[in-house]
PDB file of C-alpha atoms in Angstrom:
ATOM      1  CA  MET J   2     103.965  88.938  43.678  1.00 94.00           C
ATOM      2  CA  LEU J   3     100.438  87.808  44.491  1.00 94.00           C
ATOM      3  CA  SER J   4      98.770  90.578  46.524  1.00 96.00           C
ATOM      4  CA  ILE J   5      95.484  89.809  48.255  1.00 94.00           C
ATOM      5  CA  ASN J   6      92.825  91.836  50.013  1.00 96.00           C
ATOM      6  CA  PRO J   7      91.500  89.412  52.677  1.00 94.00           C
ATOM      7  CA  LYS J   8      87.986  90.773  52.182  1.00 92.00           C
ATOM      8  CA  GLU J   9      88.009  89.907  48.489  1.00 94.00           C
ATOM      9  CA  ILE J  10      88.604  86.141  48.716  1.00 94.00           C
ATOM     10  CA  SER J  11      86.759  83.368  50.532  1.00 94.00           C
ATOM     11  CA  THR J  12      87.597  82.678  54.163  1.00 92.00           C
ATOM     12  CA  GLN J  13      88.488  79.110  53.254  1.00 92.00           C
ATOM     13  CA  LYS J  14      91.052  80.218  50.666  1.00 94.00           C
ATOM     14  CA  LEU J  15      92.500  82.852  52.993  1.00 94.00           C
ATOM     15  CA  HIS J  16      92.708  80.242  55.743  1.00 90.00           C
ATOM     16  CA  GLY J  17      94.793  78.023  53.443  1.00 93.00           C
ATOM     17  CA  TYR J  18      97.196  80.816  52.540  1.00 94.00           C
ATOM     18  CA  LEU J  19      97.700  81.810  56.179  1.00 93.00           C
ATOM     19  CA  LEU J  20      98.298  78.262  57.397  1.00 92.00           C
ATOM     20  CA  GLY J  21     100.776  77.659  54.605  1.00 93.00           C
ATOM     21  CA  ALA J  22     102.656  80.876  55.324  1.00 95.00           C
ATOM     22  CA  ILE J  23     102.669  80.929  59.114  1.00 93.00           C
ATOM     23  CA  ALA J  24     104.361  77.643  59.896  1.00 92.00           C
ATOM     24  CA  PRO J  25     105.528  75.524  61.552  1.00 94.00           C
ATOM     25  CA  ARG J  26     103.119  75.967  64.454  1.00 96.00           C
ATOM     26  CA  PRO J  27     103.352  74.104  67.790  1.00 97.00           C
ATOM     27  CA  ILE J  28     100.419  71.884  68.672  1.00 98.00           C
ATOM     28  CA  ALA J  29      98.287  72.319  71.782  1.00 98.00           C
ATOM     29  CA  PHE J  30      96.740  68.913  72.429  1.00 98.00           C
ATOM     30  CA  ALA J  31      93.935  70.186  74.633  1.00 98.00           C
ATOM     31  CA  SER J  32      92.143  67.970  77.125  1.00 98.00           C
ATOM     32  CA  THR J  33      88.923  69.303  78.661  1.00 98.00           C
ATOM     33  CA  VAL J  34      85.784  68.035  80.355  1.00 97.00           C
ATOM     34  CA  ASP J  35      82.230  69.280  79.959  1.00 96.00           C
ATOM     35  CA  ALA J  36      79.995  70.389  82.829  1.00 94.00           C
ATOM     36  CA  ASP J  37      79.101  66.747  83.500  1.00 95.00           C
ATOM     37  CA  GLY J  38      82.718  65.588  83.567  1.00 95.00           C
ATOM     38  CA  ASN J  39      82.772  63.914  80.140  1.00 95.00           C
ATOM     39  CA  PRO J  40      86.295  64.085  78.626  1.00 97.00           C
ATOM     40  CA  ASN J  41      87.219  65.641  75.290  1.00 97.00           C
ATOM     41  CA  LEU J  42      90.561  65.729  73.499  1.00 98.00           C
ATOM     42  CA  SER J  43      91.478  67.792  70.436  1.00 97.00           C
ATOM     43  CA  PRO J  44      94.604  69.351  68.824  1.00 97.00           C
ATOM     44  CA  PHE J  45      94.994  73.034  67.933  1.00 97.00           C
ATOM     45  CA  SER J  46      97.889  74.703  66.124  1.00 97.00           C
ATOM     46  CA  PHE J  47      96.871  78.299  66.819  1.00 97.00           C
ATOM     47  CA  PHE J  48      98.988  78.103  69.965  1.00 98.00           C
ATOM     48  CA  ASN J  49     102.062  79.398  71.774  1.00 98.00           C
ATOM     49  CA  ILE J  50     103.592  80.482  75.092  1.00 97.00           C
ATOM     50  CA  PHE J  51     103.328  84.154  76.048  1.00 97.00           C
ATOM     51  CA  GLY J  52     105.017  84.480  79.420  1.00 97.00           C
ATOM     52  CA  ALA J  53     106.812  82.649  82.215  1.00 97.00           C
ATOM     53  CA  ASN J  54     105.931  84.769  85.244  1.00 98.00           C
ATOM     54  CA  PRO J  55     103.097  83.997  85.387  1.00 98.00           C
ATOM     55  CA  PRO J  56     103.366  81.095  82.893  1.00 98.00           C
ATOM     56  CA  ILE J  57     100.785  81.920  80.215  1.00 98.00           C
ATOM     57  CA  LEU J  58      99.705  79.849  77.212  1.00 98.00           C
ATOM     58  CA  VAL J  59      97.253  80.991  74.550  1.00 98.00           C
ATOM     59  CA  PHE J  60      95.481  78.751  72.047  1.00 98.00           C
ATOM     60  CA  SER J  61      92.488  79.266  69.806  1.00 98.00           C
ATOM     61  CA  PRO J  62      89.742  76.788  68.897  1.00 96.00           C
ATOM     62  CA  ALA J  63      88.562  78.928  65.987  1.00 93.00           C
ATOM     63  CA  ARG J  64      84.992  78.847  64.752  1.00 92.00           C
ATOM     64  CA  ARG J  65      84.588  76.325  61.932  1.00 92.00           C
ATOM     65  CA  VAL J  66      84.802  77.973  58.520  1.00 87.00           C
ATOM     66  CA  LYS J  67      82.200  75.532  57.229  1.00 86.00           C
ATOM     67  CA  GLY J  68      78.967  75.934  59.178  1.00 86.00           C
ATOM     68  CA  ASN J  69      80.257  78.608  61.585  1.00 90.00           C
ATOM     69  CA  THR J  70      79.924  76.338  64.613  1.00 91.00           C
ATOM     70  CA  THR J  71      82.056  76.237  67.753  1.00 91.00           C
ATOM     71  CA  LYS J  72      84.169  73.334  68.938  1.00 93.00           C
ATOM     72  CA  HIS J  73      83.571  71.200  71.998  1.00 95.00           C
ATOM     73  CA  THR J  74      86.874  72.365  73.498  1.00 96.00           C
ATOM     74  CA  LEU J  75      85.713  75.983  73.546  1.00 97.00           C
ATOM     75  CA  GLU J  76      82.331  75.040  74.992  1.00 96.00           C
ATOM     76  CA  ASN J  77      83.985  72.970  77.723  1.00 97.00           C
ATOM     77  CA  VAL J  78      86.493  75.703  78.603  1.00 98.00           C
ATOM     78  CA  LEU J  79      83.708  78.255  78.956  1.00 98.00           C
ATOM     79  CA  ALA J  80      81.850  75.861  81.267  1.00 97.00           C
ATOM     80  CA  THR J  81      84.752  74.721  83.481  1.00 98.00           C
ATOM     81  CA  LYS J  82      87.636  77.227  83.040  1.00 98.00           C
ATOM     82  CA  GLU J  83      90.170  74.369  83.042  1.00 98.00           C
ATOM     83  CA  VAL J  84      92.319  72.642  80.393  1.00 98.00           C
ATOM     84  CA  VAL J  85      95.379  70.418  80.091  1.00 98.00           C
ATOM     85  CA  ILE J  86      97.755  71.290  77.256  1.00 98.00           C
ATOM     86  CA  ASN J  87      99.692  68.176  76.249  1.00 98.00           C
ATOM     87  CA  VAL J  88     102.635  68.576  73.865  1.00 98.00           C
ATOM     88  CA  VAL J  89     102.849  66.297  70.833  1.00 98.00           C
ATOM     89  CA  ASN J  90     105.913  64.332  69.783  1.00 97.00           C
ATOM     90  CA  TYR J  91     106.519  62.109  66.792  1.00 97.00           C
ATOM     91  CA  ALA J  92     105.677  58.874  68.603  1.00 97.00           C
ATOM     92  CA  MET J  93     102.045  59.956  69.073  1.00 97.00           C
ATOM     93  CA  VAL J  94     101.388  62.118  66.007  1.00 97.00           C
ATOM     94  CA  GLN J  95      99.213  59.648  64.078  1.00 96.00           C
ATOM     95  CA  GLN J  96      96.969  59.082  67.099  1.00 97.00           C
ATOM     96  CA  MET J  97      96.799  62.835  67.678  1.00 97.00           C
ATOM     97  CA  SER J  98      95.678  63.316  64.082  1.00 95.00           C
ATOM     98  CA  LEU J  99      92.984  60.661  64.477  1.00 95.00           C
ATOM     99  CA  SER J 100      91.622  62.462  67.543  1.00 95.00           C
ATOM    100  CA  SER J 101      90.906  65.539  65.407  1.00 93.00           C
ATOM    101  CA  THR J 102      88.079  63.659  63.684  1.00 90.00           C
ATOM    102  CA  GLU J 103      84.752  65.410  64.247  1.00 87.00           C
ATOM    103  CA  TYR J 104      83.229  62.822  66.551  1.00 90.00           C
ATOM    104  CA  PRO J 105      79.826  63.700  68.090  1.00 88.00           C
ATOM    105  CA  GLN J 106      79.455  65.332  71.515  1.00 85.00           C
ATOM    106  CA  GLY J 107      80.062  62.791  74.271  1.00 87.00           C
ATOM    107  CA  VAL J 108      82.444  60.547  72.313  1.00 92.00           C
ATOM    108  CA  ASN J 109      85.689  60.047  74.231  1.00 96.00           C
ATOM    109  CA  GLU J 110      88.607  60.873  71.894  1.00 96.00           C
ATOM    110  CA  PHE J 111      91.043  59.312  74.376  1.00 97.00           C
ATOM    111  CA  GLU J 112      89.433  55.964  73.607  1.00 97.00           C
ATOM    112  CA  LYS J 113      89.001  56.608  69.880  1.00 96.00           C
ATOM    113  CA  ALA J 114      92.668  57.536  69.446  1.00 97.00           C
ATOM    114  CA  GLY J 115      93.989  54.925  71.876  1.00 97.00           C
ATOM    115  CA  PHE J 116      95.427  57.295  74.464  1.00 98.00           C
ATOM    116  CA  THR J 117      95.653  56.704  78.220  1.00 98.00           C
ATOM    117  CA  MET J 118      93.682  59.010  80.539  1.00 98.00           C
ATOM    118  CA  LEU J 119      95.859  60.162  83.428  1.00 98.00           C
ATOM    119  CA  PRO J 120      94.223  62.079  86.325  1.00 98.00           C
ATOM    120  CA  SER J 121      95.493  65.611  86.854  1.00 98.00           C
ATOM    121  CA  ASP J 122      96.613  66.801  90.271  1.00 98.00           C
ATOM    122  CA  LEU J 123      94.926  70.214  90.474  1.00 98.00           C
ATOM    123  CA  ILE J 124      92.186  70.278  87.827  1.00 98.00           C
ATOM    124  CA  LYS J 125      89.477  67.960  86.483  1.00 98.00           C
ATOM    125  CA  PRO J 126      90.540  67.382  82.834  1.00 98.00           C
ATOM    126  CA  PHE J 127      92.700  64.318  82.268  1.00 98.00           C
ATOM    127  CA  ARG J 128      96.262  64.347  81.009  1.00 98.00           C
ATOM    128  CA  VAL J 129      97.481  62.309  78.022  1.00 98.00           C
ATOM    129  CA  ALA J 130      99.852  59.792  79.573  1.00 98.00           C
ATOM    130  CA  GLU J 131     101.717  59.320  76.275  1.00 98.00           C
ATOM    131  CA  SER J 132     102.589  63.029  76.004  1.00 98.00           C
ATOM    132  CA  PRO J 133     106.137  63.875  77.165  1.00 98.00           C
ATOM    133  CA  VAL J 134     105.028  67.172  78.760  1.00 98.00           C
ATOM    134  CA  GLN J 135     101.592  67.832  80.263  1.00 98.00           C
ATOM    135  CA  LEU J 136     100.581  71.304  81.465  1.00 98.00           C
ATOM    136  CA  GLU J 137      97.642  71.667  83.846  1.00 98.00           C
ATOM    137  CA  CYS J 138      96.050  75.080  83.292  1.00 98.00           C
ATOM    138  CA  LYS J 139      93.404  77.385  84.725  1.00 98.00           C
ATOM    139  CA  VAL J 140      91.695  79.619  82.176  1.00 98.00           C
ATOM    140  CA  ASN J 141      92.117  83.348  82.898  1.00 98.00           C
ATOM    141  CA  ASP J 142      90.237  84.778  79.931  1.00 98.00           C
ATOM    142  CA  VAL J 143      88.618  83.993  76.594  1.00 98.00           C
ATOM    143  CA  ILE J 144      88.875  86.662  73.902  1.00 98.00           C
ATOM    144  CA  PHE J 145      86.386  86.388  71.040  1.00 97.00           C
ATOM    145  CA  THR J 146      87.703  87.953  67.824  1.00 96.00           C
ATOM    146  CA  GLY J 147      84.496  87.651  65.794  1.00 95.00           C
ATOM    147  CA  ASP J 148      81.287  85.740  65.278  1.00 94.00           C
ATOM    148  CA  GLU J 149      81.741  84.530  61.691  1.00 93.00           C
ATOM    149  CA  GLY J 150      83.241  81.252  60.484  1.00 91.00           C
ATOM    150  CA  GLY J 151      87.026  81.278  60.908  1.00 92.00           C
ATOM    151  CA  ALA J 152      87.020  83.762  63.799  1.00 93.00           C
ATOM    152  CA  GLY J 153      89.437  83.013  66.626  1.00 94.00           C
ATOM    153  CA  ASN J 154      88.598  82.441  70.281  1.00 97.00           C
ATOM    154  CA  LEU J 155      91.759  83.128  72.250  1.00 98.00           C
ATOM    155  CA  ILE J 156      91.892  81.013  75.396  1.00 98.00           C
ATOM    156  CA  VAL J 157      94.367  82.610  77.790  1.00 98.00           C
ATOM    157  CA  CYS J 158      95.387  80.070  80.401  1.00 98.00           C
ATOM    158  CA  GLU J 159      97.836  79.972  83.284  1.00 98.00           C
ATOM    159  CA  VAL J 160      99.938  76.894  83.935  1.00 98.00           C
ATOM    160  CA  VAL J 161      99.395  75.662  87.496  1.00 98.00           C
ATOM    161  CA  LYS J 162     101.376  72.419  87.279  1.00 98.00           C
ATOM    162  CA  VAL J 163     103.936  70.979  84.841  1.00 98.00           C
ATOM    163  CA  HIS J 164     104.583  67.258  84.315  1.00 98.00           C
ATOM    164  CA  ILE J 165     107.687  66.215  82.335  1.00 98.00           C
ATOM    165  CA  SER J 166     108.674  62.675  81.405  1.00 98.00           C
ATOM    166  CA  GLU J 167     112.159  61.869  82.667  1.00 98.00           C
ATOM    167  CA  ASP J 168     112.728  60.069  79.372  1.00 97.00           C
ATOM    168  CA  VAL J 169     113.135  63.421  77.590  1.00 97.00           C
ATOM    169  CA  LEU J 170     115.537  65.005  80.081  1.00 97.00           C
ATOM    170  CA  ALA J 171     119.229  65.606  79.458  1.00 95.00           C
ATOM    171  CA  ALA J 172     121.909  64.859  82.050  1.00 96.00           C
ATOM    172  CA  ASP J 173     121.699  68.429  83.378  1.00 96.00           C
ATOM    173  CA  GLY J 174     117.926  68.170  83.933  1.00 96.00           C
ATOM    174  CA  SER J 175     116.927  70.301  80.943  1.00 96.00           C
ATOM    175  CA  ILE J 176     114.663  69.050  78.157  1.00 96.00           C
ATOM    176  CA  ASP J 177     116.714  67.362  75.445  1.00 95.00           C
ATOM    177  CA  GLN J 178     115.290  68.542  72.109  1.00 92.00           C
ATOM    178  CA  HIS J 179     116.372  65.354  70.353  1.00 92.00           C
ATOM    179  CA  LYS J 180     114.777  63.118  72.957  1.00 96.00           C
ATOM    180  CA  ILE J 181     111.488  65.013  73.118  1.00 97.00           C
ATOM    181  CA  ASP J 182     111.213  64.816  69.290  1.00 96.00           C
ATOM    182  CA  LEU J 183     108.466  67.435  68.911  1.00 97.00           C
ATOM    183  CA  VAL J 184     106.283  67.893  65.844  1.00 97.00           C
ATOM    184  CA  ALA J 185     104.554  70.996  64.501  1.00 97.00           C
ATOM    185  CA  ARG J 186     101.784  71.811  62.023  1.00 96.00           C
ATOM    186  CA  ALA J 187     102.175  73.390  58.604  1.00 94.00           C
ATOM    187  CA  GLY J 188      99.795  73.965  55.665  1.00 93.00           C
ATOM    188  CA  GLY J 189      97.617  71.294  54.062  1.00 91.00           C
ATOM    189  CA  ASN J 190      98.503  67.791  55.244  1.00 92.00           C
ATOM    190  CA  PHE J 191     102.038  68.788  56.210  1.00 93.00           C
ATOM    191  CA  TYR J 192     103.690  68.519  59.592  1.00 94.00           C
ATOM    192  CA  THR J 193     107.317  69.013  60.493  1.00 94.00           C
ATOM    193  CA  ARG J 194     109.430  66.938  62.842  1.00 94.00           C
ATOM    194  CA  ALA J 195     111.746  69.263  64.740  1.00 84.00           C
ATOM    195  CA  LYS J 196     114.781  67.057  64.233  1.00 81.00           C
ATOM    196  CA  ASP J 197     113.958  65.606  60.841  1.00 84.00           C
ATOM    197  CA  GLY J 198     111.944  67.947  58.588  1.00 79.00           C
ATOM    198  CA  PHE J 199     108.602  67.700  56.782  1.00 76.00           C
ATOM    199  CA  PHE J 200     106.256  64.725  56.492  1.00 80.00           C
ATOM    200  CA  GLU J 201     102.583  64.284  55.581  1.00 80.00           C
ATOM    201  CA  ILE J 202      99.588  62.824  57.401  1.00 79.00           C
ATOM    202  CA  PRO J 203      96.373  62.505  55.403  1.00 77.00           C
ATOM    203  CA  LYS J 204      93.634  64.400  57.192  1.00 74.00           C
ATOM    204  CA  PRO J 205      91.172  62.199  59.109  1.00 74.00           C
ATOM    205  CA  VAL J 206      88.338  60.957  56.931  1.00 62.00           C
ATOM    206  CA  SER J 207      85.517  63.461  56.579  1.00 63.00           C
ATOM    207  CA  THR J 208      83.066  60.885  57.915  1.00 67.00           C
ATOM    208  CA  LEU J 209      84.305  59.006  60.997  1.00 84.00           C
ATOM    209  CA  GLY J 210      87.279  56.705  61.430  1.00 88.00           C
ATOM    210  CA  ILE J 211      86.468  53.530  63.356  1.00 92.00           C
ATOM    211  CA  GLY J 212      88.911  54.561  66.100  1.00 94.00           C
ATOM    212  CA  VAL J 213      91.596  52.618  67.925  1.00 96.00           C
ATOM    213  CA  ASP J 214      88.964  51.372  70.384  1.00 95.00           C
ATOM    214  CA  LYS J 215      87.348  49.329  67.589  1.00 94.00           C
ATOM    215  CA  ILE J 216      90.570  47.574  66.594  1.00 96.00           C
ATOM    216  CA  PRO J 217      90.649  43.932  67.783  1.00 94.00           C
ATOM    217  CA  LEU J 218      92.553  43.473  71.049  1.00 95.00           C
ATOM    218  CA  GLU J 219      95.107  41.105  69.479  1.00 93.00           C
ATOM    219  CA  ILE J 220      96.149  43.967  67.191  1.00 96.00           C
ATOM    220  CA  ARG J 221      95.883  46.723  69.811  1.00 95.00           C
ATOM    221  CA  ASN J 222      98.110  44.743  72.184  1.00 95.00           C
ATOM    222  CA  SER J 223     100.706  44.037  69.485  1.00 96.00           C
ATOM    223  CA  THR J 224     104.351  43.962  70.504  1.00 96.00           C
ATOM    224  CA  VAL J 225     105.242  45.186  66.996  1.00 97.00           C
ATOM    225  CA  LEU J 226     102.726  47.871  66.033  1.00 97.00           C
ATOM    226  CA  THR J 227     103.296  51.343  67.484  1.00 96.00           C
ATOM    227  CA  GLY J 228     100.814  53.969  68.633  1.00 96.00           C
ATOM    228  CA  ASN J 229     101.310  55.731  65.303  1.00 94.00           C
ATOM    229  CA  ASN J 230     100.539  52.468  63.490  1.00 96.00           C
ATOM    230  CA  LEU J 231      97.323  52.035  65.500  1.00 96.00           C
ATOM    231  CA  GLY J 232      96.366  55.636  64.764  1.00 95.00           C
ATOM    232  CA  MET J 233      96.627  54.941  61.034  1.00 94.00           C
ATOM    233  CA  LEU J 234      94.627  51.718  61.339  1.00 96.00           C
ATOM    234  CA  GLY J 235      91.920  53.514  63.325  1.00 95.00           C
ATOM    235  CA  ASN J 236      91.535  56.220  60.699  1.00 92.00           C
ATOM    236  CA  VAL J 237      89.516  54.095  58.266  1.00 93.00           C
ATOM    237  CA  GLU J 238      85.794  54.404  57.780  1.00 91.00           C
ATOM    238  CA  GLN J 239      85.316  50.645  57.526  1.00 91.00           C
ATOM    239  CA  LEU J 240      87.371  47.455  57.412  1.00 93.00           C
ATOM    240  CA  PRO J 241      88.028  45.549  54.175  1.00 93.00           C
ATOM    241  CA  THR J 242      85.268  43.052  53.393  1.00 92.00           C
ATOM    242  CA  GLU J 243      85.800  39.304  53.647  1.00 92.00           C
ATOM    243  CA  ALA J 244      85.777  39.154  49.825  1.00 93.00           C
ATOM    244  CA  ASP J 245      88.509  41.836  49.676  1.00 92.00           C
ATOM    245  CA  VAL J 246      90.653  39.893  52.146  1.00 92.00           C
ATOM    246  CA  ASN J 247      90.156  36.632  50.242  1.00 91.00           C
ATOM    247  CA  ASN J 248      91.151  38.282  46.958  1.00 92.00           C
ATOM    248  CA  PHE J 249      94.251  39.687  48.652  1.00 91.00           C
ATOM    249  CA  LYS J 250      95.042  36.204  49.988  1.00 89.00           C
ATOM    250  CA  LYS J 251      95.040  34.716  46.466  1.00 89.00           C
ATOM    251  CA  ASP J 252      97.717  37.180  45.380  1.00 88.00           C
ATOM    252  CA  HIS J 253      99.788  36.958  48.566  1.00 88.00           C
ATOM    253  CA  LEU J 254     100.083  33.310  49.515  1.00 86.00           C
ATOM    254  CA  GLU J 255     103.253  34.159  51.451  1.00 86.00           C
ATOM    255  CA  PHE J 256     101.170  35.755  54.208  1.00 85.00           C
ATOM    256  CA  ILE J 257      98.999  32.710  54.891  1.00 85.00           C
ATOM    257  CA  GLY J 258      99.634  30.894  58.166  1.00 86.00           C
ATOM    258  CA  LEU J 259     102.063  33.435  59.577  1.00 87.00           C
ATOM    259  CA  GLU J 260     102.427  33.649  63.334  1.00 90.00           C
ATOM    260  CA  THR J 261     101.139  36.886  64.853  1.00 93.00           C
ATOM    261  CA  THR J 262     104.439  38.744  65.234  1.00 95.00           C
ATOM    262  CA  LYS J 263     105.429  38.192  61.603  1.00 94.00           C
ATOM    263  CA  LYS J 264     101.963  39.122  60.390  1.00 93.00           C
ATOM    264  CA  HIS J 265     102.130  42.388  62.338  1.00 96.00           C
ATOM    265  CA  THR J 266     105.626  43.060  60.984  1.00 95.00           C
ATOM    266  CA  PHE J 267     104.439  42.705  57.375  1.00 94.00           C
ATOM    267  CA  ALA J 268     101.422  44.933  58.114  1.00 95.00           C
ATOM    268  CA  GLN J 269     103.769  47.541  59.556  1.00 97.00           C
ATOM    269  CA  GLU J 270     105.772  47.555  56.320  1.00 95.00           C
ATOM    270  CA  TYR J 271     102.603  48.460  54.405  1.00 95.00           C
ATOM    271  CA  LEU J 272     101.856  51.222  56.925  1.00 96.00           C
ATOM    272  CA  LYS J 273     105.320  52.681  56.361  1.00 94.00           C
ATOM    273  CA  LYS J 274     104.260  53.088  52.719  1.00 93.00           C
ATOM    274  CA  ASN J 275     100.902  54.624  53.789  1.00 91.00           C
ATOM    275  CA  ASP J 276      99.067  51.600  52.369  1.00 94.00           C
ATOM    276  CA  VAL J 277      96.599  51.227  55.229  1.00 95.00           C
ATOM    277  CA  GLU J 278      94.157  49.073  53.269  1.00 95.00           C
ATOM    278  CA  SER J 279      96.766  46.394  52.526  1.00 95.00           C
ATOM    279  CA  ALA J 280      97.943  46.509  56.143  1.00 96.00           C
ATOM    280  CA  TRP J 281      94.414  45.742  57.293  1.00 96.00           C
ATOM    281  CA  LYS J 282      94.112  42.883  54.790  1.00 95.00           C
ATOM    282  CA  VAL J 283      97.305  41.295  56.127  1.00 95.00           C
ATOM    283  CA  LEU J 284      96.058  41.644  59.706  1.00 95.00           C
ATOM    284  CA  LEU J 285      92.682  40.104  58.862  1.00 93.00           C
ATOM    285  CA  LEU J 286      94.103  37.048  57.082  1.00 90.00           C
ATOM    286  CA  ASN J 287      93.292  33.730  58.743  1.00 83.00           C
TER     287      ASN J 287
END
């Protein structure tokens, strides 16, 4: 058996071991605003429920291991003491992953990931309309566990209003676990779908994905491509060049002159195989 003293290995390596061992973890898709009301949206898997009376959730935007900096979510929570925790299901997981890209302060991740901002009833942060359950919360406490990279910051929040999509309810009014189709985080690139097991999502590019907001409207408004498809398309640093598309055209004459729906259908087939570059080339064909 491999036995490890946490103080004798790097934080990064320890972090990997812990995330691989303590899984699957539910995802807190946290929506906040800064002191000026600018929205921010980011997922965290150091998260769970810790009581029902009062209803208490705890999540932790840990300090970055690399650079020992804090995340915008923590800074916003300290400034406003409010947060919406949106749950994540399979239909939105690719967009959720895209939103975890380290965009600069002031960039709206709702727009980058293609989510709809829905006003909350009791607090200022917006809800994610696509999430099947949205929990408006007031922050009761923030517990700092350290000041080095990797240290947790436990945000203890109380649920003040719950919003549940009727689409995920069973006949008796309870939440149907098959309908809600939740996902959870594991180690590395792995996630798990509650009703279907493990799958992988490549981590967002270390630079910046173009975002769903930069995808042409004809593609964004597709009747074929899903939110997950758009999330994958938005997680590229740049689009294929005209020369790349023309070279692709020479080898795939069958895609030339297709009407929009068929073109989007073929692109979706490439996305199912995680071939995002070829999907983009199909979509950009004239």
